[in-house]
XYZ file of C-alpha atoms in Angstrom:
698
model
C 182.523 111.058 160.089
C 185.509 110.842 157.715
C 186.768 107.681 156.057
C 190.048 108.116 157.937
C 188.302 108.025 161.336
C 186.361 104.940 160.329
C 189.530 103.171 159.260
C 191.216 104.104 162.527
C 188.328 102.760 164.590
C 188.343 99.555 162.557
C 192.069 99.268 163.241
C 192.125 100.334 166.877
C 189.109 98.297 167.997
C 190.815 94.933 167.759
C 194.069 96.359 169.195
C 192.294 97.605 172.306
C 190.635 94.270 172.699
C 193.974 92.526 172.514
C 195.368 94.916 175.114
C 192.447 94.192 177.380
C 193.116 90.444 177.139
C 196.790 91.072 177.897
C 195.933 93.271 180.884
C 193.608 90.576 182.235
C 196.430 88.091 182.001
C 198.857 90.472 183.717
C 196.346 91.244 186.485
C 196.203 87.604 187.482
C 199.988 87.670 187.986
C 200.527 91.126 189.484
C 197.431 91.759 191.600
C 199.484 93.543 194.259
C 200.799 96.178 191.858
C 197.213 97.085 190.898
C 196.282 97.424 194.538
C 199.126 99.886 194.908
C 197.966 101.798 191.867
C 194.480 102.105 193.305
C 195.888 103.541 196.490
C 197.953 106.089 194.563
C 194.806 107.590 192.977
C 195.418 106.475 189.367
C 192.441 105.185 187.230
C 191.017 101.918 188.469
C 190.640 98.732 186.452
C 186.843 99.086 186.305
C 187.157 102.624 184.954
C 189.517 101.483 182.218
C 187.153 98.643 181.183
C 184.155 100.977 181.163
C 185.951 103.454 178.938
C 187.025 100.709 176.537
C 183.457 99.392 176.378
C 182.126 102.854 175.541
C 184.679 103.237 172.728
C 183.770 99.840 171.325
C 180.053 100.689 171.372
C 180.729 103.978 169.641
C 182.786 102.210 166.975
C 180.065 99.611 166.478
C 177.405 102.316 166.139
C 179.331 104.200 163.453
C 180.085 101.031 161.535
C 176.404 100.110 161.697
C 175.441 103.513 160.303
C 177.966 103.112 157.495
C 176.688 99.612 156.675
C 173.103 100.927 156.639
C 174.027 103.661 154.171
C 175.911 101.174 151.971
C 173.037 98.659 152.131
C 170.494 101.313 151.172
C 172.570 102.413 148.203
C 173.168 98.788 147.176
C 169.467 97.909 147.467
C 168.508 100.894 145.367
C 170.972 99.885 142.663
C 169.663 96.334 142.622
C 166.063 97.468 142.142
C 167.059 99.898 139.402
C 168.789 97.046 137.575
C 165.722 94.845 138.119
C 163.450 97.458 136.534
C 165.873 97.826 133.625
C 166.067 94.097 132.777
C 162.276 93.790 133.193
C 161.673 96.645 130.767
C 164.096 95.053 128.321
C 162.258 91.738 128.613
C 158.835 93.296 127.928
C 160.210 95.308 125.015
C 161.674 92.188 123.366
C 158.642 89.939 123.990
C 156.016 92.456 122.854
C 157.909 93.521 119.725
C 155.708 92.709 116.669
C 153.445 90.593 118.878
C 150.600 90.769 116.352
C 152.735 89.235 113.592
C 152.026 86.992 111.906
C 148.264 87.497 111.850
C 147.552 83.808 111.381
C 147.713 80.635 113.486
C 151.247 79.555 114.346
C 152.092 75.958 115.203
C 150.340 74.746 118.406
C 148.157 77.839 118.633
C 145.738 75.664 116.704
C 145.459 73.417 119.792
C 145.695 75.760 122.768
C 143.780 78.615 121.164
C 141.015 76.151 120.342
C 141.024 74.841 123.902
C 140.761 78.384 125.239
C 137.685 78.745 123.016
C 136.240 75.553 124.488
C 136.428 77.069 127.973
C 134.742 80.245 126.762
C 131.960 78.170 125.139
C 131.910 75.687 128.061
C 132.138 72.667 125.749
C 133.928 69.577 127.008
C 137.189 68.490 125.372
C 140.112 66.222 126.155
C 143.810 67.036 126.329
C 146.807 65.104 127.635
C 147.780 68.017 129.927
C 146.103 69.221 133.142
C 143.686 72.145 132.713
C 145.203 75.250 134.355
C 147.180 76.598 131.375
C 144.256 76.333 128.970
C 141.873 77.851 131.498
C 144.156 80.873 131.890
C 144.368 81.279 128.107
C 140.576 81.204 127.899
C 140.309 83.698 130.753
C 142.773 86.026 129.007
C 140.646 85.795 125.874
C 137.454 86.696 127.727
C 139.069 89.653 129.511
C 140.400 91.067 126.223
C 137.189 90.758 124.214
C 137.550 87.411 122.437
C 134.211 85.560 122.203
C 135.432 82.031 121.478
C 134.031 81.875 117.954
C 137.249 81.312 115.979
C 137.668 77.621 114.981
C 141.518 77.410 115.140
C 141.387 74.687 112.511
C 144.966 74.577 111.219
C 148.239 76.558 111.196
C 148.243 79.317 108.607
C 144.551 80.243 108.930
C 144.095 84.024 109.111
C 142.648 85.468 112.315
C 140.832 88.204 110.443
C 138.803 90.454 112.718
C 139.132 88.126 115.721
C 140.847 89.652 118.786
C 143.700 87.209 119.289
C 146.228 89.724 120.637
C 144.941 89.422 124.211
C 145.815 85.741 124.497
C 149.233 86.288 122.929
C 149.829 89.269 125.232
C 148.993 87.137 128.282
C 151.574 84.505 127.302
C 154.108 87.221 126.425
C 153.581 88.850 129.830
C 154.344 85.633 131.695
C 157.299 85.013 129.382
C 158.621 88.500 130.144
C 158.281 87.969 133.904
C 160.730 85.072 133.672
C 163.504 87.661 133.440
C 162.917 89.505 136.757
C 162.176 86.179 138.436
C 165.513 84.741 137.304
C 167.247 87.976 138.370
C 165.703 87.951 141.857
C 166.250 84.215 142.328
C 169.971 84.373 141.560
C 170.339 87.580 143.577
C 168.662 85.991 146.591
C 170.659 82.804 146.197
C 174.183 84.106 145.583
C 173.929 87.758 146.767
C 175.790 88.699 143.596
C 174.540 91.472 141.346
C 176.738 90.466 138.345
C 175.508 86.869 138.583
C 171.878 88.039 138.716
C 172.360 90.308 135.701
C 174.015 87.466 133.770
C 171.097 85.129 134.553
C 168.532 87.682 133.396
C 170.477 88.415 130.210
C 170.637 84.710 129.384
C 166.817 84.603 129.457
C 166.429 87.891 127.569
C 168.756 86.970 124.722
C 167.758 83.333 124.305
C 165.881 83.375 121.007
C 164.119 80.119 121.843
C 162.692 81.492 125.077
C 161.751 84.734 123.315
C 159.942 83.014 120.434
C 158.024 80.566 122.563
C 156.771 83.451 124.746
C 155.096 85.324 121.871
C 152.411 82.823 120.927
C 149.383 81.123 122.484
C 151.218 78.207 124.087
C 151.472 76.498 127.479
C 155.249 76.805 127.736
C 155.535 80.413 129.020
C 152.805 79.672 131.581
C 154.609 76.550 132.771
C 157.985 78.309 132.969
C 156.454 81.194 134.913
C 155.071 78.917 137.624
C 158.322 76.912 137.778
C 160.318 80.116 138.274
C 157.865 81.366 140.913
C 158.136 78.087 142.824
C 161.943 78.205 142.703
C 162.077 81.830 143.876
C 159.695 81.146 146.773
C 161.738 78.088 147.753
C 164.876 80.245 147.979
C 163.042 82.965 149.935
C 161.723 80.398 152.394
C 165.263 79.150 152.934
C 166.256 82.734 153.766
C 164.060 82.549 156.889
C 165.156 79.106 158.064
C 166.882 80.656 161.074
C 163.482 82.137 162.060
C 161.085 79.212 161.613
C 157.340 79.510 162.186
C 157.356 83.273 161.702
C 154.798 84.905 159.419
C 157.373 85.364 156.647
C 158.502 81.734 156.898
C 154.932 80.419 156.658
C 154.121 82.802 153.773
C 157.016 81.784 151.565
C 156.609 78.083 152.270
C 152.884 78.264 151.467
C 153.584 80.184 148.259
C 156.133 77.529 147.307
C 153.472 74.834 147.649
C 150.933 76.906 145.712
C 153.231 77.490 142.740
C 154.392 73.866 142.744
C 150.760 72.854 142.319
C 150.251 75.437 139.571
C 153.295 74.213 137.627
C 152.080 70.605 137.825
C 148.566 71.774 136.853
C 149.844 73.185 133.542
C 151.954 70.197 132.444
C 153.064 67.099 134.263
C 156.648 67.986 133.361
C 156.317 70.438 136.269
C 157.137 67.385 138.363
C 160.829 68.271 138.042
C 160.519 71.435 140.144
C 158.552 69.363 142.663
C 161.514 66.981 142.825
C 163.835 69.926 143.456
C 161.644 71.117 146.327
C 161.414 67.533 147.602
C 165.201 67.078 147.670
C 165.569 70.407 149.432
C 162.962 69.491 152.040
C 164.504 66.078 152.761
C 167.940 67.692 153.081
C 166.622 70.324 155.522
C 164.799 67.767 157.660
C 167.897 65.581 157.742
C 169.998 68.498 158.997
C 167.367 69.352 161.613
C 167.434 65.753 162.800
C 171.169 66.113 163.446
C 170.718 69.417 165.296
C 170.790 68.414 168.978
C 169.390 71.782 170.021
C 166.062 70.790 168.428
C 163.591 69.037 170.709
C 161.425 66.161 169.510
C 158.413 68.475 169.549
C 160.186 70.988 167.339
C 161.235 68.278 164.897
C 157.638 67.073 164.623
C 156.466 70.662 164.083
C 158.981 71.145 161.267
C 157.891 67.899 159.629
C 154.171 68.653 159.876
C 154.654 72.205 158.589
C 156.307 70.894 155.447
C 153.669 68.212 154.981
C 150.966 70.866 155.280
C 152.555 73.438 152.953
C 154.325 71.227 150.422
C 152.003 68.209 150.176
C 148.511 68.955 151.490
C 148.204 72.504 150.155
C 149.504 71.653 146.644
C 147.180 68.653 146.526
C 144.166 70.807 147.392
C 145.139 73.477 144.852
C 145.710 70.862 142.145
C 142.298 69.268 142.715
C 140.648 72.690 142.882
C 141.725 73.452 139.298
C 140.111 70.213 138.155
C 136.938 71.075 140.042
C 136.776 74.382 138.156
C 137.566 72.495 134.941
C 134.607 70.129 135.387
C 132.234 72.923 136.419
C 133.102 75.148 133.461
C 133.052 72.417 130.791
C 129.475 71.366 131.444
C 128.360 70.822 127.829
C 129.013 67.877 125.535
C 131.908 68.370 123.127
C 134.668 66.720 121.150
C 136.226 64.977 124.153
C 133.225 62.915 125.259
C 134.347 59.717 123.568
C 137.610 59.534 125.536
C 135.678 59.011 128.768
C 133.449 56.313 130.140
C 129.749 56.128 129.505
C 129.074 57.031 133.142
C 131.237 60.166 132.863
C 129.418 61.241 129.697
C 126.062 61.000 131.441
C 126.730 64.286 133.305
C 127.560 66.347 130.177
C 124.671 68.501 128.965
C 123.784 67.640 125.385
C 125.369 64.175 125.445
C 123.111 61.330 124.371
C 123.522 59.869 127.878
C 122.673 63.087 129.761
C 119.370 62.766 131.610
C 118.467 60.163 129.024
C 116.177 57.209 129.096
C 117.236 53.992 127.383
C 116.290 50.335 127.673
C 118.129 48.827 130.611
C 118.311 45.188 129.440
C 119.893 44.363 126.087
C 117.649 42.446 123.669
C 118.182 40.970 120.216
C 117.376 43.429 117.480
C 118.660 46.411 119.509
C 120.905 49.000 117.863
C 123.922 49.607 120.107
C 127.342 51.203 120.405
C 130.130 49.351 122.237
C 132.666 51.221 124.368
C 136.063 49.754 125.227
C 136.609 49.846 128.982
C 140.259 50.902 129.068
C 141.088 54.555 129.860
C 140.608 56.664 126.714
C 139.045 53.638 125.052
C 137.206 54.118 121.785
C 133.878 52.998 120.366
C 133.749 49.946 118.081
C 133.721 51.409 114.573
C 133.756 50.402 110.929
C 133.622 52.132 107.543
C 133.646 51.280 103.842
C 137.447 51.400 103.508
C 139.328 48.116 103.178
C 142.638 47.020 104.659
C 145.373 47.738 102.076
C 147.127 45.015 100.123
C 149.655 43.151 102.225
C 147.851 43.893 105.521
C 146.052 40.616 106.205
C 142.858 39.983 104.286
C 141.645 42.867 102.092
C 138.357 43.131 103.940
C 136.518 46.049 105.542
C 138.382 47.872 108.300
C 137.207 47.644 111.919
C 138.682 50.192 114.323
C 137.986 51.998 117.591
C 136.999 55.665 117.321
C 136.937 58.128 120.219
C 134.209 60.381 118.794
C 130.456 59.972 118.345
C 129.684 58.800 114.825
C 126.977 56.963 112.862
C 129.580 54.373 111.907
C 129.752 53.303 115.549
C 126.292 51.673 115.448
C 125.733 47.919 115.309
C 122.659 45.690 115.468
C 122.857 42.616 117.675
C 121.220 39.400 116.523
C 121.274 35.730 117.371
C 123.885 33.638 115.610
C 121.327 31.494 113.774
C 119.059 34.372 112.661
C 119.784 35.966 109.272
C 118.357 38.392 108.445
C 116.840 39.770 111.629
C 113.034 39.680 111.768
C 111.623 42.598 113.768
C 108.441 40.560 114.450
C 110.378 37.985 116.447
C 109.285 37.942 120.107
C 111.533 39.923 122.441
C 114.436 37.856 123.699
C 117.140 39.302 126.004
C 120.864 38.765 125.517
C 122.338 36.635 128.289
C 125.735 35.484 129.488
C 126.999 32.636 127.288
C 124.856 33.481 124.238
C 126.245 33.224 120.698
C 125.698 36.466 118.789
C 126.467 38.277 115.534
C 127.117 42.032 115.341
C 126.008 43.578 112.054
C 127.305 47.034 111.118
C 124.334 49.296 110.438
C 125.890 51.465 107.723
C 127.650 48.779 105.632
C 125.549 45.661 106.508
C 128.735 43.663 107.138
C 129.360 41.498 110.193
C 132.065 41.735 112.841
C 134.530 39.049 111.780
C 137.903 37.559 112.713
C 140.200 34.911 111.245
C 143.733 33.556 111.586
C 145.542 36.477 109.973
C 147.930 38.718 111.948
C 146.621 42.098 113.038
C 148.155 45.144 111.261
C 150.140 46.541 114.212
C 150.070 43.617 116.662
C 151.166 40.451 114.832
C 150.574 38.252 117.872
C 146.876 39.124 117.697
C 144.420 38.230 114.948
C 142.899 40.600 112.418
C 139.325 41.852 112.941
C 137.352 42.885 109.860
C 133.874 43.520 108.480
C 132.741 40.621 106.309
C 129.715 39.467 104.361
C 126.949 41.075 102.357
C 123.648 42.373 103.731
C 124.186 40.570 107.016
C 125.077 37.216 105.461
C 128.513 35.912 106.430
C 130.148 32.737 107.746
C 131.013 30.973 110.997
C 133.860 33.427 111.715
C 131.221 36.095 112.428
C 130.024 34.340 115.595
C 131.007 35.648 119.046
C 130.240 34.382 122.538
C 129.123 36.792 125.276
C 131.131 36.432 128.499
C 130.048 38.705 131.361
C 132.714 39.351 133.995
C 132.154 37.356 137.208
C 128.553 36.480 136.400
C 126.541 33.234 136.261
C 125.041 31.872 133.050
C 121.842 33.425 131.761
C 122.496 36.782 133.443
C 121.312 39.676 131.284
C 123.521 42.435 129.901
C 122.683 45.841 131.388
C 123.228 49.042 129.415
C 126.283 51.035 130.647
C 126.741 48.946 133.772
C 127.694 45.452 132.550
C 131.312 44.702 131.639
C 131.689 41.815 129.220
C 134.004 40.146 126.703
C 133.233 38.985 123.188
C 134.995 35.641 122.613
C 135.405 34.454 119.028
C 133.471 31.197 118.715
C 136.024 29.327 116.534
C 139.411 30.824 117.449
C 138.785 31.479 121.159
C 140.372 34.967 121.141
C 138.718 38.059 122.653
C 137.743 41.312 120.919
C 140.430 43.804 121.929
C 141.386 47.462 121.535
C 144.406 49.440 122.736
C 146.198 52.750 122.219
C 148.040 51.802 119.009
C 147.073 54.156 116.198
C 146.698 52.960 112.626
C 148.534 54.790 109.813
C 146.804 57.193 107.466
C 145.190 54.348 105.521
C 143.326 53.582 108.758
C 142.460 57.268 109.337
C 144.731 57.245 112.407
C 142.054 55.489 114.421
C 142.755 52.897 117.118
C 143.547 49.326 116.197
C 141.013 46.604 117.029
C 142.272 43.015 117.212
C 141.320 39.576 118.503
C 143.528 38.863 121.503
C 144.528 35.247 122.328
C 145.047 36.347 125.967
C 141.417 36.340 126.966
C 141.919 37.744 130.486
C 143.523 40.988 129.285
C 141.716 43.967 130.887
C 141.620 45.750 127.533
C 139.250 43.050 126.266
C 136.368 44.482 128.321
C 133.458 46.356 126.724
C 130.157 47.883 127.737
C 127.006 49.026 125.949
C 127.009 52.820 125.690
C 124.004 53.668 123.496
C 120.979 51.397 123.242
C 118.018 51.899 120.891
C 115.022 49.590 120.820
C 111.483 50.925 120.396
C 109.990 47.675 121.668
C 111.574 47.997 125.128
C 110.671 50.321 128.016
C 113.185 53.062 128.866
C 114.949 53.649 132.194
C 116.711 56.778 133.494
C 120.512 56.714 133.712
C 121.087 59.824 135.833
C 122.185 57.673 138.764
C 125.342 56.621 136.898
C 126.934 60.116 136.901
C 130.268 59.788 138.780
C 131.339 61.826 141.803
C 134.077 64.447 141.622
C 136.693 62.021 142.985
C 135.684 59.360 140.451
C 135.819 61.922 137.621
C 139.252 63.094 138.814
C 140.619 59.547 138.891
C 139.215 58.745 135.465
C 140.649 61.952 133.988
C 144.112 61.039 135.224
C 143.819 57.487 133.936
C 142.825 58.807 130.501
C 145.646 61.413 130.486
C 148.229 58.839 131.542
C 147.038 56.374 128.909
C 147.081 59.015 126.175
C 150.530 60.311 127.194
C 151.988 56.815 127.058
C 150.496 56.310 123.605
C 151.923 59.488 122.054
C 154.140 58.923 119.056
C 155.112 60.925 115.983
C 152.673 60.833 113.093
C 153.730 60.063 109.548
C 155.818 62.917 108.158
C 155.867 64.788 111.474
C 158.989 66.764 112.380
C 160.823 65.015 115.225
C 164.236 64.993 116.878
C 166.506 62.448 118.540
C 167.881 62.495 122.102
C 171.443 63.363 121.093
C 170.140 66.441 119.285
C 168.435 68.031 122.310
C 171.416 69.397 124.314
C 173.213 70.764 121.246
C 170.265 72.657 119.747
C 170.613 70.653 116.524
C 167.081 71.175 115.233
C 164.400 73.753 115.746
C 160.690 73.952 115.005
C 158.968 75.771 112.174
C 156.229 77.910 113.720
C 155.069 79.588 110.546
C 155.837 79.793 106.839
C 156.498 77.104 104.285
C 157.186 79.185 101.185
C 159.704 81.998 100.874
C 156.862 84.475 100.405
C 155.263 83.534 103.753
C 155.925 85.218 107.097
C 158.370 82.726 108.533
C 158.920 82.029 112.227
C 161.447 79.398 113.297
C 162.028 78.335 116.897
C 165.735 77.820 117.602
C 167.648 78.514 120.798
C 170.594 80.890 120.946
C 173.552 78.606 120.091
C 175.964 80.412 122.406
C 173.603 80.010 125.357
C 172.518 76.438 124.564
C 175.981 75.103 123.800
C 177.431 76.994 126.750
C 174.727 75.542 128.982
C 175.475 71.999 127.810
C 179.188 72.485 128.468
C 178.604 74.057 131.876
C 176.356 71.197 132.965
C 179.266 68.824 132.441
C 181.718 71.248 134.073
C 179.359 71.641 137.018
C 179.250 67.902 137.620
C 183.053 67.606 137.418
C 183.669 70.543 139.775
C 181.019 69.323 142.212
C 182.716 65.909 142.328
C 186.118 67.532 142.948
C 184.714 69.686 145.762
C 183.020 66.690 147.335
C 186.252 64.664 147.297
C 188.246 67.595 148.740
C 185.726 68.060 151.522
C 185.717 64.337 152.255
C 189.516 64.302 152.412
C 189.430 67.211 154.901
C 191.428 69.525 152.664
C 190.560 72.526 154.800
C 193.079 74.866 153.114
C 191.088 74.802 149.874
C 189.319 78.097 149.162
C 186.488 76.191 147.500
C 185.882 74.005 150.533
C 186.072 76.974 152.870
C 183.522 78.842 150.795
C 181.161 75.893 150.717
C 181.433 75.557 154.486
C 181.586 79.281 155.222
C 178.774 81.077 156.998
C 178.003 83.271 153.978
C 177.401 80.216 151.777
C 175.584 77.932 154.156
C 172.361 78.032 152.141
C 174.136 77.290 148.845
C 175.619 73.876 149.597
C 172.281 72.033 150.101
C 170.890 73.520 146.888
C 174.078 72.583 144.992
C 173.668 69.030 146.249
C 170.052 68.856 145.077
C 170.820 70.439 141.723
C 173.702 68.020 141.301
C 171.341 65.092 141.730
C 168.914 66.490 139.137
C 171.669 67.265 136.645
C 173.186 63.791 137.049
C 169.733 62.245 136.544
C 169.089 64.361 133.452
C 172.460 63.551 131.885
C 172.032 59.888 132.704
C 168.603 59.667 131.085
C 169.832 61.540 128.016
C 172.854 59.268 127.599
C 170.679 56.191 128.144
C 168.265 57.405 125.467
C 171.137 58.051 123.068
C 172.507 54.561 123.745
C 169.194 52.854 122.995
C 168.540 55.180 120.064
C 171.808 54.215 118.426
C 171.730 50.486 119.111
C 168.093 49.469 118.852
C 165.060 50.194 116.722
C 162.639 48.447 119.044
C 161.517 51.576 120.868
C 161.050 54.364 118.299
C 157.949 55.868 119.966
C 159.839 56.116 123.256
C 163.043 57.550 121.883
C 161.631 60.096 119.449
C 159.708 63.114 120.611
C 157.804 66.112 119.400
C 159.864 69.292 119.376
C 158.164 71.598 121.883
């Protein structure tokens, strides 16, 4: 069929329809004339209508065929472009992937953690486990045996097969390009817009660089993009709810939301996007009077199942795998409670037997009860001049160490006589804790603590166990009567300074380099503070019978809750270390500073992470423009300015799925800009919150 015929049918179809409407109107007025026509043998009204209907069907059929041909050609072009941008992405991400052949930046952390999974040794990290597990899996599948120590940036890999783990991250980083292409294409139905989106990802040097190394960022971005694409695809089937395709895309959305959150908690932002979208959809369904109450309940329950229950199960499943794989004692034991450590093979508490009741003369370690609490620790180093009394440092240390051991003795006994009859430590007793390695006593006095001036300094004092009255502490068991014994692992107690009345305390504040970046220990005047609680973790006394502690191993739910408490506590305590490269809030949107990945000297292979200025600055400008335009459109729509092209497009049938997403994105952008401006305001006017307002460049 020629183009001319098609144009004629497009033109004549509506004209015939108009004629038919006119004839119907005339027939109501001149019925008699039609009766006369029928008698004269001319074509009847029914024959005319039948013929017009046949012509209209024929026109519709040809137009449908033409649309099918056009759609097929268009679809083919779109997939060809998709393959092209994907190939370009892989070519750019895999270019010189093996260089440099040494550890770059945070590869020292995440490569090491991948090795821990391969060796099944327990460790602690502030992020959920999925990203590190996938890095370890990639290493196993590509021949890496987990033997490389990943000690510090710049160390040569040598003969170790590290390419597999880099290739895995580069693959996920490359897949961001087709995902962005397909997402924009599905959302806006615009090939130029989709190509532009993919090119922005391809040519952003920051995105390219961060995809070439063993890092969590490309893994996180991949799952975020997958979740966004599935969310858009699910919206495509909203006119056909409860079909197989609808259920599939909604379930995949929930799965990828869980995966993004399981890599880093910053994946919460894509969860918020999906949450806004879901609330908006349910609100619109509530206003749709064609929906019955049963249908509304079905829609609500479907979203609860796919976007809350399923992600929750997937998220917990990754932790279950995490706990099962990391079955052996490792560097992260000390961050967790004594009960948690009792299930780690090789830990001193695993299937161990220790005295149950604490007696004088026992050698012990004391564990602070807060999440990620450390073990009471001391060493030969003194507090520097100007930091309270220049006495021996007392800290909290999160790793097993000989300097964590103390001997407990009665306040009036000095030195301790091993021939003394066994006497158990009870609630209300006055005790002295003597450090095994240095023979100095746990001590406090009225001097401000190094980092917490409102608390008192805690030190090691005396010689060979001989000290003064400031070495005496009173045992106070939580919610227990006098004379109750202290039980190993199980009993929570405070140590109250006998003269000052403050309680031995530890928190997440980290001492400077002179304190080996260990946790501060103080004497807290607020005795009821929960971070004043301690328990006995290790207990050695040859004169006492041993008991098994296997019964204290926590359940999966208890382990999961403790892991999250420790991660949350550690995240809140993060702050830049001395001399560490940091940036300020006002610098983030304008790409002011980058991050050195590799190379200090000019002769080194240098890698520097910095975003493409055109893309980053353009993005910052467009975020502001977006908010302004969205406000203008909202006001125009509210004022019923129906002649506006913008308002018509937003309300038009071809853009019905865009407006809700624009609304949700608007909320997120406004929130992001608001938080950034608030941070800049505080950063410029106050120095009270430097740990909050500075950040690591990632």
